[in-house]
Amino acid sequence: MRAFQVVTGLCPQIREVKNTARSGLSKTSWHGRAELLCFDGLPFLFDGAHNPEAASGLAQTIRDIHLSGRFREVTLVFGAMKDKDIEGLLRPLLPISGRVIFTALSYGRAETPEGLKRIADHVIKDMGDQRPVNISAAHESPVDAPSGGIAFHISDSAGEAIALARSTSAPGDLVVVTGSFYIIGDALESLGYKGTLKRLSETR
């Protein structure tokens, strides 16, 4: 329960999450599994979902604590390995995201942020979603999507993606970091959690 206690102490807007979310969080005992942490009043949900089943479960968790009115908007920070089912990972997550930051990872197997964005474009088109999608590089001014749209950004590193998420999020938003345990390690280390990378791995 450590992660849940940390976030509720610093981010009061999620103090009353649904019982289903609370139950799942109570089983969290290591970095990157439905882990809620708070940085400067902004809640982050870290989940190393790297297969479609796990991504679907994460999407349901987000709905439980977001669509219940606890959060204004979800910013998705996403990085994944080339050999994963990236389309299957994004399919349940894109519909509940207001902004997506695709990021490079410090591993040769990682898909590029531009490649991730192309896959996301295909997913949205395949789903028949005609909402406009904007794209910007992390170093550019943040892009706000038109009403009902998704803002797409690309970044060169997980640390840069986290910084962008923090600078573009407003009070009441939720930042979700997912797609790989490797992005969890990179992101947590950029936030000051040292030594996490070597303890995070993907078995399938």
mmCIF file with all atom_site columns, C-alpha atoms in Angstrom:
data_model
loop_
_atom_site.group_PDB
_atom_site.id
_atom_site.type_symbol
_atom_site.label_atom_id
_atom_site.label_alt_id
_atom_site.label_comp_id
_atom_site.label_asym_id
_atom_site.label_entity_id
_atom_site.label_seq_id
_atom_site.pdbx_PDB_ins_code
_atom_site.Cartn_x
_atom_site.Cartn_y
_atom_site.Cartn_z
_atom_site.occupancy
_atom_site.B_iso_or_equiv
_atom_site.pdbx_formal_charge
_atom_site.auth_seq_id
_atom_site.auth_comp_id
_atom_site.auth_asym_id
_atom_site.auth_atom_id
_atom_site.pdbx_PDB_model_num
ATOM 1   C CA . MET A 1 1   ? 0.000   0.000   0.000   1.00 0.00 ? 1   MET A CA 1
ATOM 2   C CA . ARG A 1 2   ? 2.998   2.357   0.105   1.00 0.00 ? 2   ARG A CA 1
ATOM 3   C CA . ALA A 1 3   ? 2.367   3.889   -3.323  1.00 0.00 ? 3   ALA A CA 1
ATOM 4   C CA . PHE A 1 4   ? -1.314  4.463   -2.564  1.00 0.00 ? 4   PHE A CA 1
ATOM 5   C CA . GLN A 1 5   ? -0.500  6.140   0.731   1.00 0.00 ? 5   GLN A CA 1
ATOM 6   C CA . VAL A 1 6   ? 2.075   8.414   -0.905  1.00 0.00 ? 6   VAL A CA 1
ATOM 7   C CA . VAL A 1 7   ? -0.259  9.633   -3.577  1.00 0.00 ? 7   VAL A CA 1
ATOM 8   C CA . THR A 1 8   ? -3.275  10.164  -1.340  1.00 0.00 ? 8   THR A CA 1
ATOM 9   C CA . GLY A 1 9   ? -1.210  12.175  1.088   1.00 0.00 ? 9   GLY A CA 1
ATOM 10  C CA . LEU A 1 10  ? -0.026  14.607  -1.579  1.00 0.00 ? 10  LEU A CA 1
ATOM 11  C CA . CYS A 1 11  ? -2.790  14.498  -4.206  1.00 0.00 ? 11  CYS A CA 1
ATOM 12  C CA . PRO A 1 12  ? -6.098  14.908  -2.370  1.00 0.00 ? 12  PRO A CA 1
ATOM 13  C CA . GLN A 1 13  ? -8.185  14.717  -5.563  1.00 0.00 ? 13  GLN A CA 1
ATOM 14  C CA . ILE A 1 14  ? -7.766  10.946  -5.594  1.00 0.00 ? 14  ILE A CA 1
ATOM 15  C CA . ARG A 1 15  ? -8.189  10.330  -1.893  1.00 0.00 ? 15  ARG A CA 1
ATOM 16  C CA . GLU A 1 16  ? -11.503 8.610   -2.547  1.00 0.00 ? 16  GLU A CA 1
ATOM 17  C CA . VAL A 1 17  ? -10.682 6.242   -5.400  1.00 0.00 ? 17  VAL A CA 1
ATOM 18  C CA . LYS A 1 18  ? -13.107 3.413   -6.059  1.00 0.00 ? 18  LYS A CA 1
ATOM 19  C CA . ASN A 1 19  ? -12.773 0.250   -3.997  1.00 0.00 ? 19  ASN A CA 1
ATOM 20  C CA . THR A 1 20  ? -11.724 -1.729  -7.071  1.00 0.00 ? 20  THR A CA 1
ATOM 21  C CA . ALA A 1 21  ? -8.760  0.556   -7.665  1.00 0.00 ? 21  ALA A CA 1
ATOM 22  C CA . ARG A 1 22  ? -7.878  0.522   -3.958  1.00 0.00 ? 22  ARG A CA 1
ATOM 23  C CA . SER A 1 23  ? -7.932  -3.288  -3.969  1.00 0.00 ? 23  SER A CA 1
ATOM 24  C CA . GLY A 1 24  ? -5.592  -3.475  -6.949  1.00 0.00 ? 24  GLY A CA 1
ATOM 25  C CA . LEU A 1 25  ? -3.208  -0.936  -5.481  1.00 0.00 ? 25  LEU A CA 1
ATOM 26  C CA . SER A 1 26  ? -3.040  -2.829  -2.225  1.00 0.00 ? 26  SER A CA 1
ATOM 27  C CA . LYS A 1 27  ? -1.291  -5.649  -4.104  1.00 0.00 ? 27  LYS A CA 1
ATOM 28  C CA . THR A 1 28  ? 1.452   -3.363  -5.401  1.00 0.00 ? 28  THR A CA 1
ATOM 29  C CA . SER A 1 29  ? 4.807   -4.335  -3.910  1.00 0.00 ? 29  SER A CA 1
ATOM 30  C CA . TRP A 1 30  ? 7.325   -3.314  -6.568  1.00 0.00 ? 30  TRP A CA 1
ATOM 31  C CA . HIS A 1 31  ? 7.975   -0.479  -8.963  1.00 0.00 ? 31  HIS A CA 1
ATOM 32  C CA . GLY A 1 32  ? 5.928   -0.336  -12.117 1.00 0.00 ? 32  GLY A CA 1
ATOM 33  C CA . ARG A 1 33  ? 2.841   -2.319  -11.175 1.00 0.00 ? 33  ARG A CA 1
ATOM 34  C CA . ALA A 1 34  ? -0.158  0.015   -10.827 1.00 0.00 ? 34  ALA A CA 1
ATOM 35  C CA . GLU A 1 35  ? 2.056   2.323   -8.803  1.00 0.00 ? 35  GLU A CA 1
ATOM 36  C CA . LEU A 1 36  ? 0.660   5.734   -7.926  1.00 0.00 ? 36  LEU A CA 1
ATOM 37  C CA . LEU A 1 37  ? 3.126   8.412   -6.916  1.00 0.00 ? 37  LEU A CA 1
ATOM 38  C CA . CYS A 1 38  ? 2.847   12.168  -6.609  1.00 0.00 ? 38  CYS A CA 1
ATOM 39  C CA . PHE A 1 39  ? 5.369   14.796  -7.702  1.00 0.00 ? 39  PHE A CA 1
ATOM 40  C CA . ASP A 1 40  ? 4.732   18.443  -6.896  1.00 0.00 ? 40  ASP A CA 1
ATOM 41  C CA . GLY A 1 41  ? 1.013   17.763  -6.534  1.00 0.00 ? 41  GLY A CA 1
ATOM 42  C CA . LEU A 1 42  ? 0.729   15.955  -9.881  1.00 0.00 ? 42  LEU A CA 1
ATOM 43  C CA . PRO A 1 43  ? -0.301  12.272  -9.684  1.00 0.00 ? 43  PRO A CA 1
ATOM 44  C CA . PHE A 1 44  ? 1.553   9.705   -11.790 1.00 0.00 ? 44  PHE A CA 1
ATOM 45  C CA . LEU A 1 45  ? 0.371   6.153   -12.431 1.00 0.00 ? 45  LEU A CA 1
ATOM 46  C CA . PHE A 1 46  ? 3.236   3.832   -13.416 1.00 0.00 ? 46  PHE A CA 1
ATOM 47  C CA . ASP A 1 47  ? 2.372   0.496   -14.987 1.00 0.00 ? 47  ASP A CA 1
ATOM 48  C CA . GLY A 1 48  ? 4.731   -1.667  -17.035 1.00 0.00 ? 48  GLY A CA 1
ATOM 49  C CA . ALA A 1 49  ? 1.940   -3.124  -19.188 1.00 0.00 ? 49  ALA A CA 1
ATOM 50  C CA . HIS A 1 50  ? 3.666   -4.580  -22.255 1.00 0.00 ? 50  HIS A CA 1
ATOM 51  C CA . ASN A 1 51  ? 1.003   -6.887  -23.679 1.00 0.00 ? 51  ASN A CA 1
ATOM 52  C CA . PRO A 1 52  ? -2.590  -6.217  -24.760 1.00 0.00 ? 52  PRO A CA 1
ATOM 53  C CA . GLU A 1 53  ? -4.141  -7.999  -21.793 1.00 0.00 ? 53  GLU A CA 1
ATOM 54  C CA . ALA A 1 54  ? -2.210  -5.902  -19.302 1.00 0.00 ? 54  ALA A CA 1
ATOM 55  C CA . ALA A 1 55  ? -2.987  -2.736  -21.264 1.00 0.00 ? 55  ALA A CA 1
ATOM 56  C CA . SER A 1 56  ? -6.700  -3.531  -21.141 1.00 0.00 ? 56  SER A CA 1
ATOM 57  C CA . GLY A 1 57  ? -6.478  -4.009  -17.386 1.00 0.00 ? 57  GLY A CA 1
ATOM 58  C CA . LEU A 1 58  ? -4.652  -0.709  -17.037 1.00 0.00 ? 58  LEU A CA 1
ATOM 59  C CA . ALA A 1 59  ? -7.297  1.040   -19.133 1.00 0.00 ? 59  ALA A CA 1
ATOM 60  C CA . GLN A 1 60  ? -9.965  -0.262  -16.773 1.00 0.00 ? 60  GLN A CA 1
ATOM 61  C CA . THR A 1 61  ? -8.020  0.989   -13.754 1.00 0.00 ? 61  THR A CA 1
ATOM 62  C CA . ILE A 1 62  ? -7.757  4.416   -15.371 1.00 0.00 ? 62  ILE A CA 1
ATOM 63  C CA . ARG A 1 63  ? -11.496 4.443   -16.015 1.00 0.00 ? 63  ARG A CA 1
ATOM 64  C CA . ASP A 1 64  ? -12.149 3.501   -12.390 1.00 0.00 ? 64  ASP A CA 1
ATOM 65  C CA . ILE A 1 65  ? -10.208 6.451   -10.995 1.00 0.00 ? 65  ILE A CA 1
ATOM 66  C CA . HIS A 1 66  ? -10.467 8.933   -13.876 1.00 0.00 ? 66  HIS A CA 1
ATOM 67  C CA . LEU A 1 67  ? -13.925 8.714   -15.371 1.00 0.00 ? 67  LEU A CA 1
ATOM 68  C CA . SER A 1 68  ? -15.399 8.714   -11.870 1.00 0.00 ? 68  SER A CA 1
ATOM 69  C CA . GLY A 1 69  ? -14.569 12.409  -11.880 1.00 0.00 ? 69  GLY A CA 1
ATOM 70  C CA . ARG A 1 70  ? -11.299 12.310  -9.955  1.00 0.00 ? 70  ARG A CA 1
ATOM 71  C CA . PHE A 1 71  ? -9.255  13.669  -12.865 1.00 0.00 ? 71  PHE A CA 1
ATOM 72  C CA . ARG A 1 72  ? -9.689  16.259  -15.572 1.00 0.00 ? 72  ARG A CA 1
ATOM 73  C CA . GLU A 1 73  ? -7.499  14.717  -18.271 1.00 0.00 ? 73  GLU A CA 1
ATOM 74  C CA . VAL A 1 74  ? -5.116  11.811  -18.785 1.00 0.00 ? 74  VAL A CA 1
ATOM 75  C CA . THR A 1 75  ? -1.649  12.357  -20.262 1.00 0.00 ? 75  THR A CA 1
ATOM 76  C CA . LEU A 1 76  ? -0.156  9.109   -21.537 1.00 0.00 ? 76  LEU A CA 1
ATOM 77  C CA . VAL A 1 77  ? 3.644   8.780   -21.619 1.00 0.00 ? 77  VAL A CA 1
ATOM 78  C CA . PHE A 1 78  ? 4.303   5.769   -23.835 1.00 0.00 ? 78  PHE A CA 1
ATOM 79  C CA . GLY A 1 79  ? 7.373   3.810   -24.897 1.00 0.00 ? 79  GLY A CA 1
ATOM 80  C CA . ALA A 1 80  ? 7.618   0.213   -26.063 1.00 0.00 ? 80  ALA A CA 1
ATOM 81  C CA . MET A 1 81  ? 9.886   -2.431  -27.567 1.00 0.00 ? 81  MET A CA 1
ATOM 82  C CA . LYS A 1 82  ? 9.710   -3.162  -31.306 1.00 0.00 ? 82  LYS A CA 1
ATOM 83  C CA . ASP A 1 83  ? 8.926   -6.837  -30.716 1.00 0.00 ? 83  ASP A CA 1
ATOM 84  C CA . LYS A 1 84  ? 5.777   -6.124  -28.714 1.00 0.00 ? 84  LYS A CA 1
ATOM 85  C CA . ASP A 1 85  ? 2.198   -5.849  -29.984 1.00 0.00 ? 85  ASP A CA 1
ATOM 86  C CA . ILE A 1 86  ? 2.242   -2.055  -29.919 1.00 0.00 ? 86  ILE A CA 1
ATOM 87  C CA . GLU A 1 87  ? -1.066  -1.742  -31.728 1.00 0.00 ? 87  GLU A CA 1
ATOM 88  C CA . GLY A 1 88  ? -2.667  -4.023  -29.158 1.00 0.00 ? 88  GLY A CA 1
ATOM 89  C CA . LEU A 1 89  ? -1.175  -1.956  -26.353 1.00 0.00 ? 89  LEU A CA 1
ATOM 90  C CA . LEU A 1 90  ? -2.458  1.346   -27.713 1.00 0.00 ? 90  LEU A CA 1
ATOM 91  C CA . ARG A 1 91  ? -5.942  0.230   -28.711 1.00 0.00 ? 91  ARG A CA 1
ATOM 92  C CA . PRO A 1 92  ? -7.463  0.307   -25.188 1.00 0.00 ? 92  PRO A CA 1
ATOM 93  C CA . LEU A 1 93  ? -5.427  3.305   -24.008 1.00 0.00 ? 93  LEU A CA 1
ATOM 94  C CA . LEU A 1 94  ? -5.872  5.913   -26.746 1.00 0.00 ? 94  LEU A CA 1
ATOM 95  C CA . PRO A 1 95  ? -9.648  6.396   -26.285 1.00 0.00 ? 95  PRO A CA 1
ATOM 96  C CA . ILE A 1 96  ? -9.173  7.512   -22.678 1.00 0.00 ? 96  ILE A CA 1
ATOM 97  C CA . SER A 1 97  ? -6.150  9.781   -23.261 1.00 0.00 ? 97  SER A CA 1
ATOM 98  C CA . GLY A 1 98  ? -6.274  13.497  -23.918 1.00 0.00 ? 98  GLY A CA 1
ATOM 99  C CA . ARG A 1 99  ? -2.558  13.812  -24.654 1.00 0.00 ? 99  ARG A CA 1
ATOM 100 C CA . VAL A 1 100 ? 0.023   11.192  -25.655 1.00 0.00 ? 100 VAL A CA 1
ATOM 101 C CA . ILE A 1 101 ? 3.789   11.649  -25.434 1.00 0.00 ? 101 ILE A CA 1
ATOM 102 C CA . PHE A 1 102 ? 5.668   9.014   -27.426 1.00 0.00 ? 102 PHE A CA 1
ATOM 103 C CA . THR A 1 103 ? 9.219   8.648   -26.190 1.00 0.00 ? 103 THR A CA 1
ATOM 104 C CA . ALA A 1 104 ? 12.483  7.039   -27.152 1.00 0.00 ? 104 ALA A CA 1
ATOM 105 C CA . LEU A 1 105 ? 14.066  4.593   -24.708 1.00 0.00 ? 105 LEU A CA 1
ATOM 106 C CA . SER A 1 106 ? 17.727  3.860   -24.082 1.00 0.00 ? 106 SER A CA 1
ATOM 107 C CA . TYR A 1 107 ? 17.550  0.337   -25.506 1.00 0.00 ? 107 TYR A CA 1
ATOM 108 C CA . GLY A 1 108 ? 18.274  -0.961  -29.001 1.00 0.00 ? 108 GLY A CA 1
ATOM 109 C CA . ARG A 1 109 ? 15.040  -2.956  -29.087 1.00 0.00 ? 109 ARG A CA 1
ATOM 110 C CA . ALA A 1 110 ? 12.911  0.122   -28.485 1.00 0.00 ? 110 ALA A CA 1
ATOM 111 C CA . GLU A 1 111 ? 10.581  1.473   -31.160 1.00 0.00 ? 111 GLU A CA 1
ATOM 112 C CA . THR A 1 112 ? 11.225  5.081   -32.135 1.00 0.00 ? 112 THR A CA 1
ATOM 113 C CA . PRO A 1 113 ? 8.729   7.725   -31.009 1.00 0.00 ? 113 PRO A CA 1
ATOM 114 C CA . GLU A 1 114 ? 8.000   8.457   -34.669 1.00 0.00 ? 114 GLU A CA 1
ATOM 115 C CA . GLY A 1 115 ? 7.264   4.772   -35.224 1.00 0.00 ? 115 GLY A CA 1
ATOM 116 C CA . LEU A 1 116 ? 4.970   4.696   -32.208 1.00 0.00 ? 116 LEU A CA 1
ATOM 117 C CA . LYS A 1 117 ? 3.108   7.712   -33.542 1.00 0.00 ? 117 LYS A CA 1
ATOM 118 C CA . ARG A 1 118 ? 2.607   6.052   -36.943 1.00 0.00 ? 118 ARG A CA 1
ATOM 119 C CA . ILE A 1 119 ? 1.163   2.978   -35.246 1.00 0.00 ? 119 ILE A CA 1
ATOM 120 C CA . ALA A 1 120 ? -1.142  5.175   -33.148 1.00 0.00 ? 120 ALA A CA 1
ATOM 121 C CA . ASP A 1 121 ? -2.363  6.927   -36.301 1.00 0.00 ? 121 ASP A CA 1
ATOM 122 C CA . HIS A 1 122 ? -3.224  3.535   -37.767 1.00 0.00 ? 122 HIS A CA 1
ATOM 123 C CA . VAL A 1 123 ? -5.036  2.445   -34.611 1.00 0.00 ? 123 VAL A CA 1
ATOM 124 C CA . ILE A 1 124 ? -7.190  5.572   -34.574 1.00 0.00 ? 124 ILE A CA 1
ATOM 125 C CA . LYS A 1 125 ? -7.987  5.224   -38.278 1.00 0.00 ? 125 LYS A CA 1
ATOM 126 C CA . ASP A 1 126 ? -8.810  1.544   -37.862 1.00 0.00 ? 126 ASP A CA 1
ATOM 127 C CA . MET A 1 127 ? -11.103 2.325   -34.932 1.00 0.00 ? 127 MET A CA 1
ATOM 128 C CA . GLY A 1 128 ? -13.023 4.761   -37.122 1.00 0.00 ? 128 GLY A CA 1
ATOM 129 C CA . ASP A 1 129 ? -12.167 7.626   -34.809 1.00 0.00 ? 129 ASP A CA 1
ATOM 130 C CA . GLN A 1 130 ? -12.135 10.831  -36.837 1.00 0.00 ? 130 GLN A CA 1
ATOM 131 C CA . ARG A 1 131 ? -11.038 13.087  -33.996 1.00 0.00 ? 131 ARG A CA 1
ATOM 132 C CA . PRO A 1 132 ? -8.271  15.463  -35.087 1.00 0.00 ? 132 PRO A CA 1
ATOM 133 C CA . VAL A 1 133 ? -4.806  14.577  -33.828 1.00 0.00 ? 133 VAL A CA 1
ATOM 134 C CA . ASN A 1 134 ? -2.024  17.136  -33.374 1.00 0.00 ? 134 ASN A CA 1
ATOM 135 C CA . ILE A 1 135 ? 1.671   16.362  -33.160 1.00 0.00 ? 135 ILE A CA 1
ATOM 136 C CA . SER A 1 136 ? 4.603   18.356  -31.815 1.00 0.00 ? 136 SER A CA 1
ATOM 137 C CA . ALA A 1 137 ? 8.157   17.671  -30.794 1.00 0.00 ? 137 ALA A CA 1
ATOM 138 C CA . ALA A 1 138 ? 8.911   17.905  -27.104 1.00 0.00 ? 138 ALA A CA 1
ATOM 139 C CA . HIS A 1 139 ? 11.008  21.032  -27.577 1.00 0.00 ? 139 HIS A CA 1
ATOM 140 C CA . GLU A 1 140 ? 8.162   22.891  -29.271 1.00 0.00 ? 140 GLU A CA 1
ATOM 141 C CA . SER A 1 141 ? 5.410   24.800  -27.528 1.00 0.00 ? 141 SER A CA 1
ATOM 142 C CA . PRO A 1 142 ? 2.754   22.423  -26.166 1.00 0.00 ? 142 PRO A CA 1
ATOM 143 C CA . VAL A 1 143 ? -0.058  21.758  -28.617 1.00 0.00 ? 143 VAL A CA 1
ATOM 144 C CA . ASP A 1 144 ? -3.621  21.729  -27.329 1.00 0.00 ? 144 ASP A CA 1
ATOM 145 C CA . ALA A 1 145 ? -5.875  19.443  -29.319 1.00 0.00 ? 145 ALA A CA 1
ATOM 146 C CA . PRO A 1 146 ? -9.228  20.735  -30.524 1.00 0.00 ? 146 PRO A CA 1
ATOM 147 C CA . SER A 1 147 ? -12.245 19.725  -28.470 1.00 0.00 ? 147 SER A CA 1
ATOM 148 C CA . GLY A 1 148 ? -12.540 15.962  -28.469 1.00 0.00 ? 148 GLY A CA 1
ATOM 149 C CA . GLY A 1 149 ? -9.089  15.447  -30.016 1.00 0.00 ? 149 GLY A CA 1
ATOM 150 C CA . ILE A 1 150 ? -5.844  13.922  -28.824 1.00 0.00 ? 150 ILE A CA 1
ATOM 151 C CA . ALA A 1 151 ? -2.588  15.885  -28.707 1.00 0.00 ? 151 ALA A CA 1
ATOM 152 C CA . PHE A 1 152 ? 0.393   13.819  -29.878 1.00 0.00 ? 152 PHE A CA 1
ATOM 153 C CA . HIS A 1 153 ? 3.950   14.746  -28.879 1.00 0.00 ? 153 HIS A CA 1
ATOM 154 C CA . ILE A 1 154 ? 7.279   13.029  -29.482 1.00 0.00 ? 154 ILE A CA 1
ATOM 155 C CA . SER A 1 155 ? 10.312  13.182  -27.198 1.00 0.00 ? 155 SER A CA 1
ATOM 156 C CA . ASP A 1 156 ? 13.899  11.967  -27.311 1.00 0.00 ? 156 ASP A CA 1
ATOM 157 C CA . SER A 1 157 ? 14.002  10.406  -23.846 1.00 0.00 ? 157 SER A CA 1
ATOM 158 C CA . ALA A 1 158 ? 11.801  9.332   -20.966 1.00 0.00 ? 158 ALA A CA 1
ATOM 159 C CA . GLY A 1 159 ? 13.170  12.160  -18.856 1.00 0.00 ? 159 GLY A CA 1
ATOM 160 C CA . GLU A 1 160 ? 12.225  14.692  -21.516 1.00 0.00 ? 160 GLU A CA 1
ATOM 161 C CA . ALA A 1 161 ? 8.785   13.111  -21.812 1.00 0.00 ? 161 ALA A CA 1
ATOM 162 C CA . ILE A 1 162 ? 8.238   13.345  -18.060 1.00 0.00 ? 162 ILE A CA 1
ATOM 163 C CA . ALA A 1 163 ? 9.309   16.995  -18.073 1.00 0.00 ? 163 ALA A CA 1
ATOM 164 C CA . LEU A 1 164 ? 6.872   17.692  -20.920 1.00 0.00 ? 164 LEU A CA 1
ATOM 165 C CA . ALA A 1 165 ? 4.063   15.890  -19.097 1.00 0.00 ? 165 ALA A CA 1
ATOM 166 C CA . ARG A 1 166 ? 4.691   17.976  -16.000 1.00 0.00 ? 166 ARG A CA 1
ATOM 167 C CA . SER A 1 167 ? 4.805   21.253  -17.922 1.00 0.00 ? 167 SER A CA 1
ATOM 168 C CA . THR A 1 168 ? 1.655   20.608  -19.950 1.00 0.00 ? 168 THR A CA 1
ATOM 169 C CA . SER A 1 169 ? -0.515  19.102  -17.212 1.00 0.00 ? 169 SER A CA 1
ATOM 170 C CA . ALA A 1 170 ? -2.939  21.150  -15.162 1.00 0.00 ? 170 ALA A CA 1
ATOM 171 C CA . PRO A 1 171 ? -4.243  20.643  -11.617 1.00 0.00 ? 171 PRO A CA 1
ATOM 172 C CA . GLY A 1 172 ? -6.554  17.669  -11.629 1.00 0.00 ? 172 GLY A CA 1
ATOM 173 C CA . ASP A 1 173 ? -4.751  15.817  -14.432 1.00 0.00 ? 173 ASP A CA 1
ATOM 174 C CA . LEU A 1 174 ? -3.287  12.306  -14.250 1.00 0.00 ? 174 LEU A CA 1
ATOM 175 C CA . VAL A 1 175 ? -0.054  11.241  -15.961 1.00 0.00 ? 175 VAL A CA 1
ATOM 176 C CA . VAL A 1 176 ? 0.110   7.554   -16.931 1.00 0.00 ? 176 VAL A CA 1
ATOM 177 C CA . VAL A 1 177 ? 3.519   6.078   -17.799 1.00 0.00 ? 177 VAL A CA 1
ATOM 178 C CA . THR A 1 178 ? 3.310   2.726   -19.565 1.00 0.00 ? 178 THR A CA 1
ATOM 179 C CA . GLY A 1 179 ? 4.175   0.472   -22.519 1.00 0.00 ? 179 GLY A CA 1
ATOM 180 C CA . SER A 1 180 ? 7.235   -1.217  -21.047 1.00 0.00 ? 180 SER A CA 1
ATOM 181 C CA . PHE A 1 181 ? 9.010   -1.826  -17.765 1.00 0.00 ? 181 PHE A CA 1
ATOM 182 C CA . TYR A 1 182 ? 11.993  -0.131  -19.377 1.00 0.00 ? 182 TYR A CA 1
ATOM 183 C CA . ILE A 1 183 ? 10.140  3.178   -19.659 1.00 0.00 ? 183 ILE A CA 1
ATOM 184 C CA . ILE A 1 184 ? 9.131   2.809   -16.018 1.00 0.00 ? 184 ILE A CA 1
ATOM 185 C CA . GLY A 1 185 ? 12.776  2.431   -15.051 1.00 0.00 ? 185 GLY A CA 1
ATOM 186 C CA . ASP A 1 186 ? 13.896  5.359   -17.178 1.00 0.00 ? 186 ASP A CA 1
ATOM 187 C CA . ALA A 1 187 ? 11.062  7.571   -15.938 1.00 0.00 ? 187 ALA A CA 1
ATOM 188 C CA . LEU A 1 188 ? 11.507  6.756   -12.266 1.00 0.00 ? 188 LEU A CA 1
ATOM 189 C CA . GLU A 1 189 ? 15.235  7.365   -12.455 1.00 0.00 ? 189 GLU A CA 1
ATOM 190 C CA . SER A 1 190 ? 14.599  10.736  -14.108 1.00 0.00 ? 190 SER A CA 1
ATOM 191 C CA . LEU A 1 191 ? 12.396  11.557  -11.117 1.00 0.00 ? 191 LEU A CA 1
ATOM 192 C CA . GLY A 1 192 ? 15.090  10.619  -8.616  1.00 0.00 ? 192 GLY A CA 1
ATOM 193 C CA . TYR A 1 193 ? 14.411  6.926   -7.972  1.00 0.00 ? 193 TYR A CA 1
ATOM 194 C CA . LYS A 1 194 ? 17.908  5.528   -8.437  1.00 0.00 ? 194 LYS A CA 1
ATOM 195 C CA . GLY A 1 195 ? 18.737  1.895   -9.067  1.00 0.00 ? 195 GLY A CA 1
ATOM 196 C CA . THR A 1 196 ? 15.325  0.867   -10.395 1.00 0.00 ? 196 THR A CA 1
ATOM 197 C CA . LEU A 1 197 ? 16.364  -0.081  -13.932 1.00 0.00 ? 197 LEU A CA 1
ATOM 198 C CA . LYS A 1 198 ? 18.191  -3.276  -13.023 1.00 0.00 ? 198 LYS A CA 1
ATOM 199 C CA . ARG A 1 199 ? 15.175  -4.578  -11.071 1.00 0.00 ? 199 ARG A CA 1
ATOM 200 C CA . LEU A 1 200 ? 12.717  -4.119  -13.946 1.00 0.00 ? 200 LEU A CA 1
ATOM 201 C CA . SER A 1 201 ? 12.438  -6.590  -16.815 1.00 0.00 ? 201 SER A CA 1
ATOM 202 C CA . GLU A 1 202 ? 9.951   -8.036  -19.268 1.00 0.00 ? 202 GLU A CA 1
ATOM 203 C CA . THR A 1 203 ? 9.510   -11.778 -19.463 1.00 0.00 ? 203 THR A CA 1
ATOM 204 C CA . ARG A 1 204 ? 6.960   -11.866 -22.289 1.00 0.00 ? 204 ARG A CA 1
#
